[in-house]
mmCIF file of C-alpha atoms and ligand atoms in Angstrom:
data_model
loop_
_atom_site.group_PDB
_atom_site.id
_atom_site.type_symbol
_atom_site.label_atom_id
_atom_site.label_comp_id
_atom_site.label_asym_id
_atom_site.label_seq_id
_atom_site.Cartn_x
_atom_site.Cartn_y
_atom_site.Cartn_z
ATOM 1 C CA MET A 11 109.051 154.904 65.824
ATOM 2 C CA ILE A 12 109.838 151.337 64.709
ATOM 3 C CA MET A 13 111.200 150.602 68.174
ATOM 4 C CA THR A 14 107.989 151.814 69.778
ATOM 5 C CA ALA A 15 105.847 149.623 67.477
ATOM 6 C CA LEU A 16 107.985 146.564 68.287
ATOM 7 C CA LYS A 17 107.721 147.254 71.989
ATOM 8 C CA GLN A 18 103.933 147.553 71.718
ATOM 9 C CA THR A 19 103.695 144.251 69.794
ATOM 10 C CA HIS A 20 105.894 142.572 72.396
ATOM 11 C CA ALA A 21 103.769 143.954 75.210
ATOM 12 C CA ARG A 22 100.583 142.695 73.500
ATOM 13 C CA ILE A 23 102.006 139.174 73.078
ATOM 14 C CA SER A 24 103.103 139.111 76.677
ATOM 15 C CA ARG A 25 99.632 140.098 77.818
ATOM 16 C CA LEU A 26 98.130 137.462 75.518
ATOM 17 C CA ASP A 27 100.594 134.863 76.859
ATOM 18 C CA ARG A 28 99.722 135.700 80.427
ATOM 19 C CA THR A 29 96.004 135.463 79.679
ATOM 20 C CA LEU A 30 96.503 132.074 78.030
ATOM 21 C CA ILE A 31 98.621 130.767 80.898
ATOM 22 C CA ILE A 32 96.033 131.890 83.442
ATOM 23 C CA ALA A 33 93.262 130.269 81.365
ATOM 24 C CA VAL A 34 95.132 126.945 81.218
ATOM 25 C CA VAL A 35 95.893 127.030 84.938
ATOM 26 C CA LEU A 36 92.247 127.787 85.739
ATOM 27 C CA LEU A 37 90.979 125.104 83.386
ATOM 28 C CA SER A 38 93.364 122.494 84.704
ATOM 29 C CA SER A 39 92.267 123.193 88.256
ATOM 30 C CA ILE A 40 88.619 122.775 87.237
ATOM 31 C CA PHE A 41 89.070 119.813 84.861
ATOM 32 C CA PRO A 42 92.290 118.119 85.947
ATOM 33 C CA VAL A 43 91.194 114.575 85.104
ATOM 34 C CA GLU A 44 89.774 115.493 81.724
ATOM 35 C CA LEU A 45 92.995 117.204 80.692
ATOM 36 C CA PHE A 46 95.068 114.215 81.822
ATOM 37 C CA SER A 47 92.931 111.635 80.120
ATOM 38 C CA ASN A 48 92.871 113.477 76.818
ATOM 39 C CA THR A 49 94.803 110.544 75.434
ATOM 40 C CA PRO A 50 92.510 108.224 73.452
ATOM 41 C CA PRO A 51 90.902 105.424 75.518
ATOM 42 C CA VAL A 52 92.871 102.172 75.529
ATOM 43 C CA PRO A 53 91.297 99.221 73.737
ATOM 44 C CA LYS A 54 89.721 96.646 76.060
ATOM 45 C CA GLY A 55 92.207 94.127 77.368
ATOM 46 C CA PHE A 56 95.180 96.207 76.196
ATOM 47 C CA ASP A 57 97.139 95.792 79.426
ATOM 48 C CA GLY A 58 96.972 92.030 79.837
ATOM 49 C CA GLN A 59 94.855 88.970 80.220
ATOM 50 C CA TYR A 60 93.902 86.749 83.149
ATOM 51 C CA SER A 61 91.922 83.576 83.352
ATOM 52 C CA GLY A 62 90.415 81.498 86.115
ATOM 53 C CA LYS A 63 87.541 79.236 87.009
ATOM 54 C CA GLN A 64 84.363 80.045 88.894
ATOM 55 C CA GLY A 65 85.215 80.378 92.606
ATOM 56 C CA GLN A 66 88.916 81.049 92.082
ATOM 57 C CA VAL A 67 91.061 83.996 93.166
ATOM 58 C CA LEU A 68 93.315 85.854 90.730
ATOM 59 C CA VAL A 69 96.304 87.933 91.728
ATOM 60 C CA VAL A 70 96.336 91.055 89.567
ATOM 61 C CA LYS A 71 99.518 93.060 89.434
ATOM 62 C CA VAL A 72 100.002 96.601 88.190
ATOM 63 C CA LYS A 73 103.664 97.360 87.740
ATOM 64 C CA GLY A 74 105.599 100.580 87.450
ATOM 65 C CA GLU A 75 103.149 102.870 89.235
ATOM 66 C CA GLU A 76 105.495 103.989 91.984
ATOM 67 C CA GLN A 77 103.993 107.472 92.185
ATOM 68 C CA ALA A 78 100.373 106.280 92.306
ATOM 69 C CA THR A 79 98.306 107.406 95.276
ATOM 70 C CA GLU A 80 95.364 105.043 94.715
ATOM 71 C CA VAL A 81 94.743 102.049 92.451
ATOM 72 C CA LYS A 82 91.249 100.625 92.153
ATOM 73 C CA GLY A 83 89.697 98.075 89.805
ATOM 74 C CA THR A 84 86.150 97.366 88.681
ATOM 75 C CA PHE A 85 85.112 93.880 87.605
ATOM 76 C CA LEU A 86 81.473 92.884 87.001
ATOM 77 C CA LYS A 87 80.375 95.937 89.055
ATOM 78 C CA ARG A 88 82.508 94.826 92.005
ATOM 79 C CA THR A 89 85.237 97.146 93.310
ATOM 80 C CA ILE A 90 88.717 95.637 93.669
ATOM 81 C CA PRO A 91 91.010 97.710 95.898
ATOM 82 C CA PHE A 92 94.720 97.369 95.174
ATOM 83 C CA PHE A 93 97.487 97.581 97.764
ATOM 84 C CA ARG A 94 101.133 98.564 97.505
ATOM 85 C CA GLU A 95 103.601 95.767 97.184
ATOM 86 C CA PHE A 96 107.289 95.925 97.807
ATOM 87 C CA ARG A 97 109.835 93.258 97.065
ATOM 88 C CA PRO A 98 113.542 93.852 97.570
ATOM 89 C CA GLY A 99 115.298 94.646 94.313
ATOM 90 C CA GLU A 100 112.082 95.174 92.354
ATOM 91 C CA PRO A 101 110.126 98.311 91.510
ATOM 92 C CA ILE A 102 107.125 99.005 93.716
ATOM 93 C CA GLY A 103 103.882 97.748 92.235
ATOM 94 C CA TYR A 104 100.226 97.402 93.162
ATOM 95 C CA VAL A 105 98.413 94.122 93.734
ATOM 96 C CA GLY A 106 94.700 93.321 93.857
ATOM 97 C CA LEU A 107 92.912 90.068 94.701
ATOM 98 C CA LEU A 108 90.136 89.458 92.227
ATOM 99 C CA GLY A 109 87.528 86.915 93.261
ATOM 100 C CA ILE A 110 85.496 85.114 90.608
ATOM 101 C CA ASP A 111 82.088 84.364 92.124
ATOM 102 C CA MET A 112 81.041 80.710 91.960
ATOM 103 C CA GLN A 113 78.048 81.794 89.880
ATOM 104 C CA ASP A 114 79.726 84.302 87.533
ATOM 105 C CA GLU A 115 78.715 83.257 84.029
ATOM 106 C CA PRO A 116 81.595 81.841 81.981
ATOM 107 C CA GLY A 117 82.825 84.387 79.440
ATOM 108 C CA THR A 118 85.302 87.234 79.001
ATOM 109 C CA TYR A 119 84.865 90.391 81.064
ATOM 110 C CA GLU A 120 86.844 93.584 81.451
ATOM 111 C CA LEU A 121 88.774 94.458 84.582
ATOM 112 C CA ALA A 122 89.103 98.254 84.385
ATOM 113 C CA VAL A 123 91.804 99.661 86.657
ATOM 114 C CA GLU A 124 92.052 103.330 87.581
ATOM 115 C CA VAL A 125 95.476 104.541 88.663
ATOM 116 C CA LYS A 126 95.332 107.849 90.500
ATOM 117 C CA GLN A 127 98.259 110.127 91.062
ATOM 118 C CA GLY A 128 97.089 113.107 93.032
ATOM 119 C CA GLU A 129 94.514 114.879 90.883
ATOM 120 C CA GLN A 130 95.368 112.882 87.801
ATOM 121 C CA ALA A 131 94.033 109.512 86.770
ATOM 122 C CA LYS A 132 94.679 107.005 84.045
ATOM 123 C CA GLN A 133 92.869 103.826 83.019
ATOM 124 C CA LEU A 134 94.221 100.347 82.412
ATOM 125 C CA SER A 135 92.206 97.558 80.854
ATOM 126 C CA PHE A 136 92.601 93.806 81.345
ATOM 127 C CA ASN A 137 90.552 90.939 79.989
ATOM 128 C CA VAL A 138 89.474 88.254 82.429
ATOM 129 C CA LEU A 139 88.382 84.931 81.036
ATOM 130 C CA VAL A 140 86.003 83.153 83.425
ATOM 131 C CA ALA A 141 85.939 79.408 82.845
ATOM 132 C CA LYS A 142 83.292 76.988 84.031
ATOM 133 C CA GLU A 143 84.029 74.900 87.112
ATOM 134 C CA LYS A 144 82.549 71.430 87.403
ATOM 135 C CA PHE A 145 80.625 71.494 90.656
ATOM 136 C CA ILE A 146 79.292 68.266 92.105
ATOM 137 C CA VAL A 147 75.604 67.583 92.738
ATOM 138 C CA GLU A 148 74.711 66.699 96.325
ATOM 139 C CA HIS A 149 71.571 64.955 97.445
ATOM 140 C CA LEU A 150 70.854 65.642 101.103
ATOM 141 C CA LYS A 151 68.229 64.270 103.431
ATOM 142 C CA LEU A 152 67.418 66.568 106.329
ATOM 143 C CA PRO A 153 64.608 66.877 108.851
ATOM 144 C CA LYS A 154 61.633 68.412 107.041
ATOM 145 C CA GLU A 155 61.525 71.520 109.257
ATOM 146 C CA LYS A 156 65.146 72.377 108.365
ATOM 147 C CA VAL A 157 64.315 72.500 104.643
ATOM 148 C CA ASP A 158 60.702 73.676 104.472
ATOM 149 C CA LEU A 159 60.754 76.711 106.729
ATOM 150 C CA ASP A 160 57.478 77.780 108.328
ATOM 151 C CA GLU A 161 56.509 81.445 108.450
ATOM 152 C CA LYS A 162 58.244 82.080 111.771
ATOM 153 C CA ALA A 163 61.477 80.401 110.663
ATOM 154 C CA THR A 164 61.399 82.303 107.344
ATOM 155 C CA ALA A 165 61.043 85.609 109.203
ATOM 156 C CA ARG A 166 63.942 84.646 111.489
ATOM 157 C CA TRP A 167 66.130 83.686 108.525
ATOM 158 C CA LYS A 168 65.399 86.995 106.746
ATOM 159 C CA ALA A 169 66.161 89.034 109.888
ATOM 160 C CA GLU A 170 69.439 87.140 110.353
ATOM 161 C CA GLN A 171 70.480 87.809 106.763
ATOM 162 C CA GLU A 172 69.803 91.512 107.293
ATOM 163 C CA GLN A 173 71.789 91.493 110.546
ATOM 164 C CA VAL A 174 74.838 90.051 108.745
ATOM 165 C CA LYS A 175 74.455 92.490 105.853
ATOM 166 C CA GLN A 176 74.457 95.433 108.274
ATOM 167 C CA ALA A 177 77.454 94.102 110.215
ATOM 168 C CA LEU A 178 79.491 93.696 107.033
ATOM 169 C CA ALA A 179 78.380 96.915 105.345
ATOM 170 C CA GLU A 180 81.630 98.749 106.090
ATOM 171 C CA ASP A 181 84.844 96.935 105.149
ATOM 172 C CA SER A 182 88.048 97.734 106.952
ATOM 173 C CA ARG A 183 89.949 100.015 104.571
ATOM 174 C CA LEU A 184 93.216 98.743 106.027
ATOM 175 C CA LYS A 185 94.753 95.570 104.715
ATOM 176 C CA LEU A 186 94.925 93.461 107.881
ATOM 177 C CA TRP A 187 95.852 90.132 106.301
ATOM 178 C CA HIS A 188 99.320 89.035 105.313
ATOM 179 C CA SER A 189 100.534 86.370 102.948
ATOM 180 C CA ASN A 190 100.569 83.357 105.302
ATOM 181 C CA PHE A 191 97.089 81.817 105.271
ATOM 182 C CA VAL A 192 96.164 79.066 107.723
ATOM 183 C CA GLU A 193 93.795 76.153 107.124
ATOM 184 C CA PRO A 194 91.279 76.671 109.947
ATOM 185 C CA VAL A 195 90.936 73.055 111.045
ATOM 186 C CA ASN A 196 92.833 69.818 110.626
ATOM 187 C CA GLY A 197 90.266 67.640 108.960
ATOM 188 C CA LYS A 198 88.932 66.113 105.791
ATOM 189 C CA ARG A 199 88.245 68.565 102.983
ATOM 190 C CA THR A 200 85.031 67.411 101.347
ATOM 191 C CA GLY A 201 85.393 69.319 98.063
ATOM 192 C CA ILE A 202 81.776 70.427 97.992
ATOM 193 C CA PHE A 203 82.405 74.146 97.416
ATOM 194 C CA GLY A 204 79.862 75.338 94.860
ATOM 195 C CA SER A 205 77.943 72.054 94.851
ATOM 196 C CA VAL A 206 74.451 72.048 93.460
ATOM 197 C CA ARG A 207 72.272 71.001 96.404
ATOM 198 C CA ILE A 208 69.148 68.938 96.278
ATOM 199 C CA MET A 209 67.594 68.866 99.741
ATOM 200 C CA ASN A 210 64.843 66.310 100.311
ATOM 201 C CA GLY A 211 64.427 66.255 96.541
ATOM 202 C CA GLN A 212 64.196 70.051 96.131
ATOM 203 C CA PRO A 213 66.887 72.152 94.397
ATOM 204 C CA ARG A 214 68.404 74.739 96.766
ATOM 205 C CA ASN A 215 71.087 77.451 96.641
ATOM 206 C CA PRO A 216 74.558 76.148 95.781
ATOM 207 C CA HIS A 217 76.903 75.511 98.692
ATOM 208 C CA ASN A 218 78.858 78.741 99.167
ATOM 209 C CA GLY A 219 81.813 77.450 101.169
ATOM 210 C CA GLU A 220 83.895 74.360 101.828
ATOM 211 C CA ASP A 221 83.014 71.805 104.488
ATOM 212 C CA ILE A 222 85.810 70.223 106.495
ATOM 213 C CA GLY A 223 84.978 67.090 108.446
ATOM 214 C CA ALA A 224 86.472 67.118 111.967
ATOM 215 C CA PRO A 225 85.560 65.752 115.401
ATOM 216 C CA LEU A 226 83.238 67.634 117.709
ATOM 217 C CA GLY A 227 85.246 70.128 119.776
ATOM 218 C CA ALA A 228 88.275 70.313 117.439
ATOM 219 C CA ASP A 229 89.997 73.710 117.369
ATOM 220 C CA VAL A 230 89.004 76.203 114.660
ATOM 221 C CA ALA A 231 91.618 78.846 113.787
ATOM 222 C CA ALA A 232 91.322 82.198 112.016
ATOM 223 C CA THR A 233 92.809 81.903 108.535
ATOM 224 C CA ASN A 234 94.565 85.256 108.803
ATOM 225 C CA ASP A 235 94.755 88.459 110.847
ATOM 226 C CA GLY A 236 91.571 90.466 111.039
ATOM 227 C CA ILE A 237 88.801 91.882 113.164
ATOM 228 C CA VAL A 238 85.729 89.917 114.286
ATOM 229 C CA ARG A 239 82.808 91.801 112.748
ATOM 230 C CA ILE A 240 80.001 89.680 114.154
ATOM 231 C CA THR A 241 79.438 86.431 116.031
ATOM 232 C CA VAL A 242 76.072 84.768 115.470
ATOM 233 C CA ASP A 243 73.783 81.891 116.418
ATOM 234 C CA HIS A 244 71.677 81.570 113.281
ATOM 235 C CA ILE A 245 69.117 79.132 111.938
ATOM 236 C CA PHE A 246 71.279 77.808 109.079
ATOM 237 C CA SER A 247 74.867 78.695 110.048
ATOM 238 C CA GLY A 248 74.450 77.839 113.732
ATOM 239 C CA LYS A 249 77.105 79.396 115.938
ATOM 240 C CA GLY A 250 79.382 81.337 113.628
ATOM 241 C CA VAL A 251 82.133 83.931 113.349
ATOM 242 C CA PHE A 252 82.638 86.520 110.572
ATOM 243 C CA VAL A 253 86.172 87.948 110.313
ATOM 244 C CA ASP A 254 86.969 91.107 108.310
ATOM 245 C CA HIS A 255 90.527 90.919 106.936
ATOM 246 C CA GLY A 256 90.365 94.304 105.235
ATOM 247 C CA LEU A 257 89.973 95.531 101.643
ATOM 248 C CA GLY A 258 86.743 93.574 101.154
ATOM 249 C CA PHE A 259 88.046 90.155 102.220
ATOM 250 C CA TYR A 260 85.929 88.227 104.773
ATOM 251 C CA SER A 261 86.145 84.698 106.163
ATOM 252 C CA MET A 262 83.313 82.821 107.878
ATOM 253 C CA TYR A 263 83.269 79.820 110.219
ATOM 254 C CA PHE A 264 79.915 78.066 110.834
ATOM 255 C CA HIS A 265 78.239 75.251 112.807
ATOM 256 C CA LEU A 266 80.596 75.775 115.777
ATOM 257 C CA SER A 267 79.870 74.165 119.131
ATOM 258 C CA GLU A 268 81.594 77.048 120.878
ATOM 259 C CA VAL A 269 82.618 80.587 119.897
ATOM 260 C CA LEU A 270 85.714 81.879 121.692
ATOM 261 C CA VAL A 271 85.788 85.484 120.404
ATOM 262 C CA LYS A 272 83.559 88.559 120.644
ATOM 263 C CA ASP A 273 82.435 91.178 118.146
ATOM 264 C CA GLY A 274 85.255 93.699 117.630
ATOM 265 C CA ASP A 275 88.072 91.370 118.778
ATOM 266 C CA LEU A 276 91.317 91.533 116.825
ATOM 267 C CA VAL A 277 92.482 88.068 115.830
ATOM 268 C CA THR A 278 95.726 86.804 114.360
ATOM 269 C CA ALA A 279 96.348 84.027 111.829
ATOM 270 C CA GLY A 280 96.125 80.663 113.577
ATOM 271 C CA GLN A 281 94.378 82.012 116.684
ATOM 272 C CA ILE A 282 91.697 79.590 117.963
ATOM 273 C CA ILE A 283 88.355 81.346 117.570
ATOM 274 C CA GLY A 284 85.962 78.446 118.176
ATOM 275 C CA LYS A 285 85.343 74.700 118.297
ATOM 276 C CA VAL A 286 83.925 72.379 115.651
ATOM 277 C CA GLY A 287 80.247 71.543 116.144
ATOM 278 C CA ALA A 288 77.026 70.683 114.365
ATOM 279 C CA THR A 289 74.877 73.706 115.255
ATOM 280 C CA GLY A 290 72.414 75.148 112.715
ATOM 281 C CA ARG A 291 71.577 73.151 109.593
ATOM 282 C CA ALA A 292 74.260 70.458 109.759
ATOM 283 C CA THR A 293 74.100 66.707 109.392
ATOM 284 C CA GLY A 294 77.092 66.101 111.687
ATOM 285 C CA PRO A 295 80.149 67.826 113.186
ATOM 286 C CA HIS A 296 82.138 69.759 110.586
ATOM 287 C CA LEU A 297 83.405 73.242 109.867
ATOM 288 C CA HIS A 298 81.766 75.249 107.112
ATOM 289 C CA TRP A 299 84.470 77.657 105.947
ATOM 290 C CA GLY A 300 83.409 80.445 103.621
ATOM 291 C CA VAL A 301 85.280 83.355 102.029
ATOM 292 C CA LYS A 302 83.998 86.476 100.315
ATOM 293 C CA LEU A 303 86.269 88.713 98.278
ATOM 294 C CA ASN A 304 84.679 92.039 97.358
ATOM 295 C CA GLY A 305 81.290 90.363 97.255
ATOM 296 C CA ALA A 306 82.377 87.275 95.284
ATOM 297 C CA ARG A 307 81.897 83.866 96.919
ATOM 298 C CA VAL A 308 85.191 82.097 96.329
ATOM 299 C CA ASN A 309 86.621 78.720 97.272
ATOM 300 C CA PRO A 310 88.475 79.342 100.561
ATOM 301 C CA TYR A 311 91.187 76.903 99.530
ATOM 302 C CA SER A 312 92.042 79.301 96.683
ATOM 303 C CA LEU A 313 93.639 81.475 99.366
ATOM 304 C CA LEU A 314 95.944 78.686 100.515
ATOM 305 C CA GLU A 315 96.979 78.119 96.912
ATOM 306 C CA LEU A 316 97.899 81.746 96.220
ATOM 307 C CA PRO A 317 101.491 82.263 95.147
ATOM 308 C CA PHE A 318 102.450 83.885 98.450
ATOM 309 C CA LYS A 319 105.306 82.343 100.366
ATOM 310 C CA ASN A 320 106.656 83.207 103.811
ATOM 311 C CA GLY A 321 105.795 86.848 103.877
ATOM 312 C CA SER A 322 106.822 87.506 100.296
ATOM 313 C CA SER A 323 104.392 88.956 97.833
ATOM 314 C CA PRO A 324 102.858 87.252 94.818
ATOM 315 C CA ALA A 325 105.239 85.264 92.684
ATOM 316 C CA ASN A 326 106.039 86.760 89.330
ATOM 317 C CA SER A 327 104.520 84.297 86.993
ATOM 318 C CA ILE A 328 102.496 81.147 87.292
ATOM 319 C CA ALA A 329 101.239 80.473 83.819
ATOM 320 C CA THR A 330 99.443 77.167 84.171
ATOM 321 C CA PRO A 331 95.978 77.898 82.851
ATOM 322 C CA SER A 332 95.121 74.230 82.457
ATOM 323 C CA SER A 333 96.059 73.303 86.030
ATOM 324 C CA GLU A 334 93.194 72.090 88.198
ATOM 325 C CA THR A 335 94.853 73.038 91.445
ATOM 326 C CA THR A 336 96.430 76.417 90.795
ATOM 327 C CA SER A 337 93.890 79.073 91.462
ATOM 328 C CA ALA A 338 95.992 82.143 90.941
ATOM 329 C CA LEU A 339 97.166 82.945 87.477
ATOM 330 C CA GLU A 340 99.419 85.813 86.600
ATOM 331 C CA ALA A 341 98.762 88.061 83.672
ATOM 332 C CA VAL A 342 99.985 87.179 80.249
ATOM 333 C CA PRO A 343 101.413 90.587 79.435
ATOM 334 C CA VAL A 344 100.736 91.982 76.001
ATOM 335 C CA LYS A 345 102.995 94.928 76.598
ATOM 336 C CA GLN A 346 105.676 95.732 79.124
HETATM 337 ZN ZN1 ZN B 430 78.734 73.938 104.487
#
């Protein structure tokens, strides 16, 4: 009698257990992320802090996520894809290049990073301090028709902007670039990235690239491996080339006298893609070199100053926040 009662109780518990297990399995297949992220949200900036000036590039490193299947950051509504990094003798980590746009307002903003592992996801939070860069003011005198566009020229300019937007709408999801960046032309760097421009006495958009003075016909090289997305002959940029290096990183080369590549061509770092010229809105022969990183207009020379050396990945720590020349700053970790 007692034995029978015990057996019945045992059977009931087993049934209850089974029901509970099934319920949990079902729930976790419907709400896998919610179950995983039941842990309280991390305070903002908990995982580290970065700082940089307007127009600079930061190397963001997420360590110890060997099992991660995707790592993605969000900074000022821009998406920062991360890529896997391997260095001999060190655990695998993920690295992202974060561009600070030349017109991002100085202040502290959150870089939220989502680390996915299959169905599961967890959040990391970094603080990014954006510091003001001192941009120069340029006064330019240009032919009137190059500054005050008539209706026809305005329509042309708008159509050209749309054409570029369409051509660059889909980034290559493959990382095509590697760590050895090339300066595209041997010439005089003018240091006018981000300059406030006054054309014929009227304030205009800031200068979104760097100009390099070089003789007419000098070779222009691709800064890194990539795919030519579009070649143009536009009212302002003149003859130009847009190269997609993957993961939201583009480089642009304007005012060329000659373009030596076609849309869709694969190019390698150092490959000659055109010749220096003065086409479009230019006062004399020079190369306008521009770089966009996930939508942010950054100083192209920031790429050359990244802590990448001879195929290796980012250096571990460059903590020189006061340096004028170092554009890539590693995180100051608040926890390991
Ligand atoms: Zn320029």
